[in-house]
Structure formats: C-alpha cells, structure tokens
Amino acid sequence: MRELAAGRRASLPAAANPRHDSGPPPPDRESRRKKPVRLIAAAAVAMALAIALGIGLYGRFADGRSPAPTSYLGVYTTGLPESYAGVSAFTAATGVRPGLVMYYSGWQERFQTGFAQEAARRGAVPLVQMEPTGVSLAAIAAGRYDSYLRSYAASVKAFGGRVVLSFGHEMNGYWYPWGNRHTAPAAFVAAWRHVVTVFRQQGAGNVAWLWTVNIIDAHGGIPSPARWWPGGKYVTMVGIDGYYLKPAWTFASLFGPTIKAVRALTLDKILITETGAPNTPGQSAKVANLFAGIRAYGLLGFVWFDAVARHELPRNGIRDWRLHSAAAFAAFRRGARGYRPPS
C-alpha cells in the first residue's frame, strides 16, 4: 500500500485485503493507618490473582513498568508519527479518544520518542509496525543488525511507557520481501525470535510483542500463518489485518477463518490490527458489524486505518478508508460506548 498524502514516506503498509478482490470463504502505598486483617488478606489474594493473570495492580503488567492500554480501540491517520493532528481530528469527529495509535517504521529508523510521549500525554499507547525493508531476515537473525536493535531497545526502555511492537507484519501475504514466496518461514521465525531476544537482553520490559498476520485467503494465495508462528515465549498478543472490500463481507466471513487458525496455535489475546471499510453509503453498517464482531469473538479491539491509500495490485487503485459521513461517525461513537475490552 502506498498512501497518497503528501509528506508521508513511501514504506507504508501493504495489507492484502485492500489490494485484491478475492476474499476468504464465508463461514475476543500502602496506607499510613493500620488496616483490618481481613482487608489485608483480601488485598493479598487480589494481588496474587493479578500476578497469575499477567497483570498487576492499577492496570499494570506483571513487569510493573507501565500501564497497559485501557482501551484497544486504535487508529492510524495520515501524517503519523510526524504529526498528531490527524488523531486529534479523528477524536474530535468521533468523540472517541484512541487507546492505541499506530505508525509504520522502516528498518534503521529510530524509535519516535517524541511521538510516544505525545501519545502517552493523550492517554494512548504507541503501536509500531517495524518493517524490515531492504534487509535480509537471515542477516537480522545472525546478529548483523544488533547495534541498531540495541539502540532501538534502549530508546524504548528509556521512554518507559508501554509500547506495542510488531515486526514484519502480514508475513503470510506475498507483497512484502519478508513474506510468503520471498523469504522462507523459518527465516522469519529466526529473525522474530532474535529481535525479541535482543530487546529482552537490553531490559526493554515495557514492550508487548504483537505478531501480526493477514487474513487467510486460500483462493488469493494467502495461506494460514501457522508456518510463521515463532512460539508462545516470543509473543504477547496476535494481530490480524483485513478490510471490508466487498459489500457482502461480514466480520465472520472476513476474520472468522483466520481467528480459528490462530486459536489452533495460541490462546493469546487477538487485536484486529489494521482494518477499514470503503467511504461509501454502507460504511456505517460495516462499522457496526466490526464492533459486533469484536464483542462476539471476545477480541481486544481494533485499529481503524483512517487514511486514503494507493494499492499496488492491479485493478484496486486508490481507496478511501476514512470515516466520512455523519452516519459513520455516529456508528463509531455508538460502538465505542458499548465496547469493553476483555478482562
């Protein structure tokens, strides 16, 4: 995918669904005063349960470093990460303040600390799609780019807030050099594990690792992502990319088969990482369907791709995924009022 907006760099996402017309088969301080013994015991039990669930008190992860997102309703807008103006406009139009704000980062690009700080001031967590553009995955796995990874990890650690990182997204698609038909799944797995390991060695415990795949499309040459699975020790949560390209498509037909395939690999939480519906009269219905699907499948939430994009595959051309009409904004607002992230 190549975005049309001026000033945006070239290495933007290439989600399969906006770029082909085939689709998937139809078918989640301590107080200064003494407390009563029973109250202390209850607090101890609550803390033990929180730690067992992988989170701590006050919405913090078990590493105790920084709060998890309170909302997994996210957005990508034109101009990120250089400008937050698009996110501010989206918030004003929908009445919804995103809990995740996503941007795309080419290889050798530094972590955008200023953007991350701005997001945190506005109550959002940065979600970074690290794209290994112009680099061999084997070279990454072999440690040839460890100085870059260590520097990046040090910046993320110094920022201190929660950061969601994804590496080599949509690898089961065929439009990226790190993906299907271009690089062996084993090479992707080795690179993914190495990146995660380097970050952990640097003490960047504020990272949540998001393994992002494209929806399965057996007829369109997009297979199950199983061969690219790096293992549960290296993944915090799973992301799925997919778009409402055709009027007949529903959440179940679009995402259902891929959710089933992911569930065969892991019970990790799932986030719809990149999605949208065309700016047409039917957009509001798709927005409502998206929220309903998130609830029905018990997913974390989704990231709306609120931008105009140029797609690289033949016959697709330019598509506008931005929320536009009053009906679409109202549908988003209604959906957000009923949204509750899974506990």
CSV table of C-alpha atoms in Angstrom, one decimal:
chain,number,residue,atom,x,y,z
A,1,MET,CA,0.0,0.0,0.0
A,2,ARG,CA,1.2,3.5,-0.8
A,3,GLU,CA,-0.5,6.4,0.9
A,4,LEU,CA,-1.3,9.5,-1.2
A,5,ALA,CA,-0.9,12.1,1.4
A,6,ALA,CA,2.0,14.4,0.8
A,7,GLY,CA,5.0,14.3,3.0
A,8,ARG,CA,4.5,10.7,4.1
A,9,ARG,CA,7.3,8.3,3.5
A,10,ALA,CA,7.0,5.5,1.0
A,11,SER,CA,7.2,2.4,3.2
A,12,LEU,CA,3.5,2.3,4.3
A,13,PRO,CA,1.5,-0.9,5.0
A,14,ALA,CA,0.5,-3.3,2.3
A,15,ALA,CA,-2.5,-5.1,3.7
A,16,ALA,CA,-3.7,-7.8,1.4
A,17,ASN,CA,-7.3,-7.1,1.6
A,18,PRO,CA,-7.2,-3.6,0.2
A,19,ARG,CA,-5.2,-4.8,-2.7
A,20,HIS,CA,-7.0,-7.7,-4.2
A,21,ASP,CA,-10.7,-8.5,-4.8
A,22,SER,CA,-10.8,-12.2,-3.7
A,23,GLY,CA,-11.9,-12.9,-0.2
A,24,PRO,CA,-12.0,-15.6,2.5
A,25,PRO,CA,-14.6,-18.3,2.3
A,26,PRO,CA,-17.8,-17.3,4.2
A,27,PRO,CA,-18.4,-19.1,7.3
A,28,ASP,CA,-12.1,-11.9,21.9
A,29,ARG,CA,1.1,2.9,49.2
A,30,GLU,CA,0.3,1.3,51.4
A,31,SER,CA,-1.8,3.5,53.9
A,32,ARG,CA,-0.2,5.1,56.9
A,33,ARG,CA,-3.0,3.7,59.1
A,34,LYS,CA,-3.3,0.1,60.0
A,35,LYS,CA,-5.9,-1.9,58.1
A,36,PRO,CA,-8.1,-4.7,59.4
A,37,VAL,CA,-6.6,-8.1,59.0
A,38,ARG,CA,-9.4,-9.3,56.7
A,39,LEU,CA,-8.9,-6.3,54.3
A,40,ILE,CA,-5.1,-7.0,54.1
A,41,ALA,CA,-5.8,-10.7,53.4
A,42,ALA,CA,-8.2,-9.8,50.6
A,43,ALA,CA,-5.7,-7.4,49.1
A,44,ALA,CA,-3.1,-10.2,49.1
A,45,VAL,CA,-5.4,-12.6,47.4
A,46,ALA,CA,-6.2,-9.9,44.8
A,47,MET,CA,-2.6,-9.2,44.1
A,48,ALA,CA,-1.8,-13.0,43.7
A,49,LEU,CA,-4.7,-13.3,41.2
A,50,ALA,CA,-3.5,-10.3,39.3
A,51,ILE,CA,0.1,-11.6,39.1
A,52,ALA,CA,-1.3,-15.0,37.9
A,53,LEU,CA,-3.2,-13.3,35.2
A,54,GLY,CA,-0.1,-11.5,34.0
A,55,ILE,CA,-1.1,-8.1,35.2
A,56,GLY,CA,-0.5,-6.1,38.4
A,57,LEU,CA,-2.5,-3.5,40.3
A,58,TYR,CA,-3.7,-0.3,38.8
A,59,GLY,CA,-3.8,-1.9,35.3
A,60,ARG,CA,0.0,-2.6,35.2
A,61,PHE,CA,1.6,-5.6,33.5
A,62,ALA,CA,3.4,-8.1,35.7
A,63,ASP,CA,6.8,-6.4,35.0
A,64,GLY,CA,5.5,-3.4,36.9
A,65,ARG,CA,6.9,-0.9,34.4
A,66,SER,CA,3.9,0.9,32.8
A,67,PRO,CA,0.2,0.7,32.4
A,68,ALA,CA,-1.5,-1.5,29.8
A,69,PRO,CA,-3.9,0.3,27.4
A,70,THR,CA,-7.2,0.9,29.0
A,71,SER,CA,-8.7,0.8,25.5
A,72,TYR,CA,-7.7,-1.2,22.5
A,73,LEU,CA,-9.7,1.0,20.1
A,74,GLY,CA,-6.9,2.4,17.9
A,75,VAL,CA,-6.3,4.4,14.8
A,76,TYR,CA,-3.8,5.1,12.1
A,77,THR,CA,-4.1,8.5,10.4
A,78,THR,CA,-2.2,10.5,7.8
A,79,GLY,CA,1.0,12.2,9.0
A,80,LEU,CA,1.9,9.8,11.8
A,81,PRO,CA,4.3,9.8,13.6
A,82,GLU,CA,5.4,13.3,12.5
A,83,SER,CA,2.1,15.0,13.4
A,84,TYR,CA,-0.6,14.1,15.9
A,85,ALA,CA,-3.1,16.4,14.1
A,86,GLY,CA,-4.9,13.6,12.3
A,87,VAL,CA,-5.5,11.7,15.5
A,88,SER,CA,-6.8,14.9,17.2
A,89,ALA,CA,-9.2,15.4,14.2
A,90,PHE,CA,-10.4,11.8,14.4
A,91,THR,CA,-11.0,12.2,18.1
A,92,ALA,CA,-13.0,15.4,17.6
A,93,ALA,CA,-15.1,13.8,14.9
A,94,THR,CA,-15.9,10.6,16.6
A,95,GLY,CA,-15.9,11.7,20.3
A,96,VAL,CA,-13.6,8.7,20.9
A,97,ARG,CA,-10.1,9.1,22.2
A,98,PRO,CA,-7.9,6.2,20.8
A,99,GLY,CA,-6.1,3.9,23.2
A,100,LEU,CA,-3.7,2.8,20.6
A,101,VAL,CA,-2.0,5.0,17.9
A,102,MET,CA,-0.2,3.1,15.2
A,103,TYR,CA,2.7,4.1,12.8
A,104,TYR,CA,5.0,2.3,10.4
A,105,SER,CA,8.8,2.3,10.9
A,106,GLY,CA,11.2,1.3,8.2
A,107,TRP,CA,14.4,-0.6,9.0
A,108,GLN,CA,17.2,1.5,10.6
A,109,GLU,CA,14.6,4.2,11.6
A,110,ARG,CA,14.9,5.3,15.2
A,111,PHE,CA,12.2,4.9,17.8
A,112,GLN,CA,10.0,8.1,17.7
A,113,THR,CA,10.3,9.0,21.4
A,114,GLY,CA,8.6,12.4,20.9
A,115,PHE,CA,5.6,10.8,19.3
A,116,ALA,CA,5.4,8.2,22.0
A,117,GLN,CA,5.5,10.9,24.7
A,118,GLU,CA,2.7,12.9,22.9
A,119,ALA,CA,0.6,9.7,22.7
A,120,ALA,CA,1.1,9.0,26.3
A,121,ARG,CA,0.1,12.5,27.3
A,122,ARG,CA,-3.1,11.9,25.4
A,123,GLY,CA,-3.8,8.6,27.1
A,124,ALA,CA,-2.7,6.4,24.2
A,125,VAL,CA,-0.1,3.6,23.7
A,126,PRO,CA,2.1,3.7,20.6
A,127,LEU,CA,1.8,0.7,18.3
A,128,VAL,CA,4.9,0.4,16.0
A,129,GLN,CA,4.9,-1.8,12.9
A,130,MET,CA,8.7,-2.4,12.4
A,131,GLU,CA,9.2,-3.2,8.7
A,132,PRO,CA,12.4,-5.0,7.7
A,133,THR,CA,12.7,-3.2,4.4
A,134,GLY,CA,15.8,-3.6,2.3
A,135,VAL,CA,17.4,-6.1,4.7
A,136,SER,CA,17.9,-9.9,4.8
A,137,LEU,CA,16.0,-11.6,7.6
A,138,ALA,CA,18.9,-14.1,7.8
A,139,ALA,CA,21.2,-11.2,8.5
A,140,ILE,CA,18.9,-10.0,11.3
A,141,ALA,CA,18.9,-13.5,12.8
A,142,ALA,CA,22.7,-13.7,12.5
A,143,GLY,CA,23.1,-10.5,14.6
A,144,ARG,CA,24.4,-8.2,11.9
A,145,TYR,CA,21.9,-5.5,12.9
A,146,ASP,CA,22.2,-5.9,16.7
A,147,SER,CA,23.7,-2.5,17.2
A,148,TYR,CA,20.6,-1.0,15.6
A,149,LEU,CA,18.3,-3.2,17.7
A,150,ARG,CA,20.1,-2.5,20.9
A,151,SER,CA,19.8,1.3,20.2
A,152,TYR,CA,16.1,1.0,19.4
A,153,ALA,CA,15.5,-1.1,22.5
A,154,ALA,CA,17.4,1.4,24.7
A,155,SER,CA,15.2,4.2,23.4
A,156,VAL,CA,12.0,2.2,24.1
A,157,LYS,CA,13.3,1.4,27.6
A,158,ALA,CA,14.2,5.0,28.3
A,159,PHE,CA,10.7,6.1,27.2
A,160,GLY,CA,9.4,3.9,29.9
A,161,GLY,CA,5.7,3.8,28.8
A,162,ARG,CA,4.1,0.7,27.3
A,163,VAL,CA,4.9,0.2,23.7
A,164,VAL,CA,3.4,-2.4,21.4
A,165,LEU,CA,5.9,-3.6,18.8
A,166,SER,CA,5.2,-5.7,15.7
A,167,PHE,CA,7.9,-7.0,13.3
A,168,GLY,CA,7.4,-8.0,9.7
A,169,HIS,CA,3.6,-7.8,9.6
A,170,GLU,CA,1.5,-9.7,7.1
A,171,MET,CA,4.2,-12.2,6.5
A,172,ASN,CA,1.8,-14.8,5.2
A,173,GLY,CA,1.0,-12.4,2.4
A,174,TYR,CA,3.1,-12.2,-0.7
A,175,TRP,CA,3.6,-8.4,-1.3
A,176,TYR,CA,6.4,-7.8,1.2
A,177,PRO,CA,10.0,-9.1,0.7
A,178,TRP,CA,9.9,-10.7,4.1
A,179,GLY,CA,6.7,-12.5,3.3
A,180,ASN,CA,5.4,-15.6,1.6
A,181,ARG,CA,7.0,-16.6,-1.7
A,182,HIS,CA,10.0,-14.3,-1.0
A,183,THR,CA,11.5,-15.4,2.3
A,184,ALA,CA,11.3,-18.9,4.0
A,185,PRO,CA,9.0,-19.0,7.1
A,186,ALA,CA,11.9,-20.5,9.1
A,187,ALA,CA,14.0,-17.3,8.3
A,188,PHE,CA,11.1,-15.1,9.5
A,189,VAL,CA,10.8,-17.1,12.7
A,190,ALA,CA,14.5,-17.0,13.4
A,191,ALA,CA,14.6,-13.2,12.8
A,192,TRP,CA,11.5,-12.6,15.0
A,193,ARG,CA,13.0,-14.6,17.9
A,194,HIS,CA,16.3,-12.8,17.6
A,195,VAL,CA,14.7,-9.3,17.7
A,196,VAL,CA,12.6,-10.2,20.8
A,197,THR,CA,15.7,-11.7,22.4
A,198,VAL,CA,17.8,-8.6,21.9
A,199,PHE,CA,15.1,-6.4,23.3
A,200,ARG,CA,14.9,-8.6,26.4
A,201,GLN,CA,18.6,-8.6,26.8
A,202,GLN,CA,18.5,-4.8,26.9
A,203,GLY,CA,15.9,-4.9,29.6
A,204,ALA,CA,13.1,-3.4,27.5
A,205,GLY,CA,10.4,-5.0,29.6
A,206,ASN,CA,7.8,-2.3,28.6
A,207,VAL,CA,7.3,-4.0,25.2
A,208,ALA,CA,4.3,-6.0,24.3
A,209,TRP,CA,5.1,-8.2,21.2
A,210,LEU,CA,2.4,-8.2,18.6
A,211,TRP,CA,2.6,-11.0,15.9
A,212,THR,CA,0.6,-9.5,13.0
A,213,VAL,CA,-0.8,-11.7,10.2
A,214,ASN,CA,-3.0,-11.1,7.2
A,215,ILE,CA,-6.4,-12.8,6.9
A,216,ILE,CA,-6.3,-16.1,5.2
A,217,ASP,CA,-7.5,-16.2,1.6
A,218,ALA,CA,-7.0,-19.7,0.1
A,219,HIS,CA,-8.1,-18.6,-3.4
A,220,GLY,CA,-6.0,-15.4,-3.3
A,221,GLY,CA,-2.7,-17.2,-2.3
A,222,ILE,CA,-2.7,-16.1,1.4
A,223,PRO,CA,-2.2,-19.3,3.5
A,224,SER,CA,-2.7,-20.0,7.2
A,225,PRO,CA,0.0,-18.2,9.2
A,226,ALA,CA,0.9,-21.3,11.1
A,227,ARG,CA,4.3,-21.8,9.4
A,228,TRP,CA,5.4,-18.3,10.6
A,229,TRP,CA,4.5,-18.9,14.3
A,230,PRO,CA,7.5,-18.1,16.4
A,231,GLY,CA,6.2,-19.7,19.6
A,232,GLY,CA,4.4,-18.5,22.7
A,233,LYS,CA,7.5,-17.5,24.5
A,234,TYR,CA,8.1,-14.8,21.9
A,235,VAL,CA,4.6,-13.4,21.5
A,236,THR,CA,2.4,-11.3,23.8
A,237,MET,CA,-0.7,-11.0,21.6
A,238,VAL,CA,-1.7,-11.6,18.0
A,239,GLY,CA,-2.8,-9.1,15.4
A,240,ILE,CA,-4.9,-9.7,12.3
A,241,ASP,CA,-5.2,-7.4,9.3
A,242,GLY,CA,-8.2,-7.4,7.0
A,243,TYR,CA,-10.5,-4.9,5.2
A,244,TYR,CA,-14.2,-4.9,4.2
A,245,LEU,CA,-13.6,-4.8,0.5
A,246,LYS,CA,-16.9,-6.2,-0.7
A,247,PRO,CA,-20.4,-5.2,0.5
A,248,ALA,CA,-21.3,-8.8,1.3
A,249,TRP,CA,-18.4,-9.4,3.6
A,250,THR,CA,-19.1,-9.6,7.3
A,251,PHE,CA,-16.8,-9.9,10.3
A,252,ALA,CA,-17.3,-13.6,10.5
A,253,SER,CA,-16.5,-14.2,6.8
A,254,LEU,CA,-13.7,-11.8,6.8
A,255,PHE,CA,-11.9,-12.7,10.0
A,256,GLY,CA,-13.5,-15.9,11.3
A,257,PRO,CA,-11.3,-18.4,9.4
A,258,THR,CA,-8.1,-16.7,10.5
A,259,ILE,CA,-9.2,-16.4,14.1
A,260,LYS,CA,-9.8,-20.2,14.0
A,261,ALA,CA,-6.3,-20.8,12.6
A,262,VAL,CA,-4.8,-18.6,15.3
A,263,ARG,CA,-6.6,-20.3,18.0
A,264,ALA,CA,-5.1,-23.6,16.9
A,265,LEU,CA,-1.7,-22.0,17.7
A,266,THR,CA,-2.3,-19.9,20.8
A,267,LEU,CA,-4.9,-18.6,23.2
A,268,ASP,CA,-3.2,-15.2,23.3
A,269,LYS,CA,-5.5,-12.2,23.0
A,270,ILE,CA,-6.3,-11.1,19.4
A,271,LEU,CA,-6.3,-7.5,18.1
A,272,ILE,CA,-7.6,-6.5,14.7
A,273,THR,CA,-4.5,-4.5,13.8
A,274,GLU,CA,-5.5,-2.9,10.5
A,275,THR,CA,-9.0,-2.6,9.1
A,276,GLY,CA,-11.4,-0.3,7.4
A,277,ALA,CA,-14.4,-0.1,5.2
A,278,PRO,CA,-14.7,2.0,2.0
A,279,ASN,CA,-16.0,5.5,2.2
A,280,THR,CA,-19.4,4.6,0.8
A,281,PRO,CA,-23.1,4.8,2.0
A,282,GLY,CA,-22.6,1.3,3.5
A,283,GLN,CA,-19.7,2.3,5.7
A,284,SER,CA,-21.7,2.9,8.9
A,285,ALA,CA,-23.2,-0.7,8.7
A,286,LYS,CA,-19.6,-2.1,8.4
A,287,VAL,CA,-18.5,-0.1,11.4
A,288,ALA,CA,-21.4,-1.5,13.4
A,289,ASN,CA,-20.6,-5.0,12.2
A,290,LEU,CA,-16.9,-4.6,13.2
A,291,PHE,CA,-17.8,-3.6,16.8
A,292,ALA,CA,-20.3,-6.5,17.0
A,293,GLY,CA,-17.7,-9.0,15.7
A,294,ILE,CA,-15.1,-7.8,18.3
A,295,ARG,CA,-17.7,-8.5,21.0
A,296,ALA,CA,-18.9,-11.8,19.6
A,297,TYR,CA,-15.3,-13.2,19.2
A,298,GLY,CA,-14.1,-11.8,22.5
A,299,LEU,CA,-11.2,-9.8,20.9
A,300,LEU,CA,-9.2,-7.0,22.4
A,301,GLY,CA,-10.4,-4.4,19.8
A,302,PHE,CA,-9.2,-2.9,16.5
A,303,VAL,CA,-7.1,-0.3,14.8
A,304,TRP,CA,-9.0,1.7,12.2
A,305,PHE,CA,-7.0,2.7,9.1
A,306,ASP,CA,-8.3,6.3,8.7
A,307,ALA,CA,-6.5,7.3,5.5
A,308,VAL,CA,-6.5,7.4,1.7
A,309,ALA,CA,-4.2,4.8,0.2
A,310,ARG,CA,-2.9,3.6,-3.2
A,311,HIS,CA,-2.8,-0.1,-3.6
A,312,GLU,CA,-0.2,-1.9,-5.6
A,313,LEU,CA,-2.1,-4.8,-7.0
A,314,PRO,CA,-3.9,-4.4,-10.4
A,315,ARG,CA,-7.5,-3.2,-10.5
A,316,ASN,CA,-7.6,-1.9,-7.0
A,317,GLY,CA,-6.2,1.6,-7.4
A,318,ILE,CA,-7.0,4.3,-4.8
A,319,ARG,CA,-9.2,3.6,-1.8
A,320,ASP,CA,-10.5,5.9,0.9
A,321,TRP,CA,-10.9,4.2,4.2
A,322,ARG,CA,-11.6,7.4,6.2
A,323,LEU,CA,-14.7,7.7,8.3
A,324,HIS,CA,-16.6,10.4,6.5
A,325,SER,CA,-20.4,10.6,6.9
A,326,ALA,CA,-22.4,11.6,9.9
A,327,ALA,CA,-23.8,8.1,10.0
A,328,ALA,CA,-20.4,6.5,10.0
A,329,PHE,CA,-19.2,8.8,12.9
A,330,ALA,CA,-22.4,8.1,14.8
A,331,ALA,CA,-21.9,4.3,14.3
A,332,PHE,CA,-18.3,4.5,15.6
A,333,ARG,CA,-19.5,6.6,18.6
A,334,ARG,CA,-22.3,4.1,19.4
A,335,GLY,CA,-19.9,1.1,19.1
A,336,ALA,CA,-17.3,2.7,21.3
A,337,ARG,CA,-20.0,3.3,24.0
A,338,GLY,CA,-20.7,-0.4,24.1
A,339,TYR,CA,-17.1,-1.5,23.9
A,340,ARG,CA,-15.5,-3.2,26.8
A,341,PRO,CA,-12.0,-4.8,26.4
A,342,PRO,CA,-11.8,-8.4,27.7
A,343,SER,CA,-10.5,-8.7,31.2
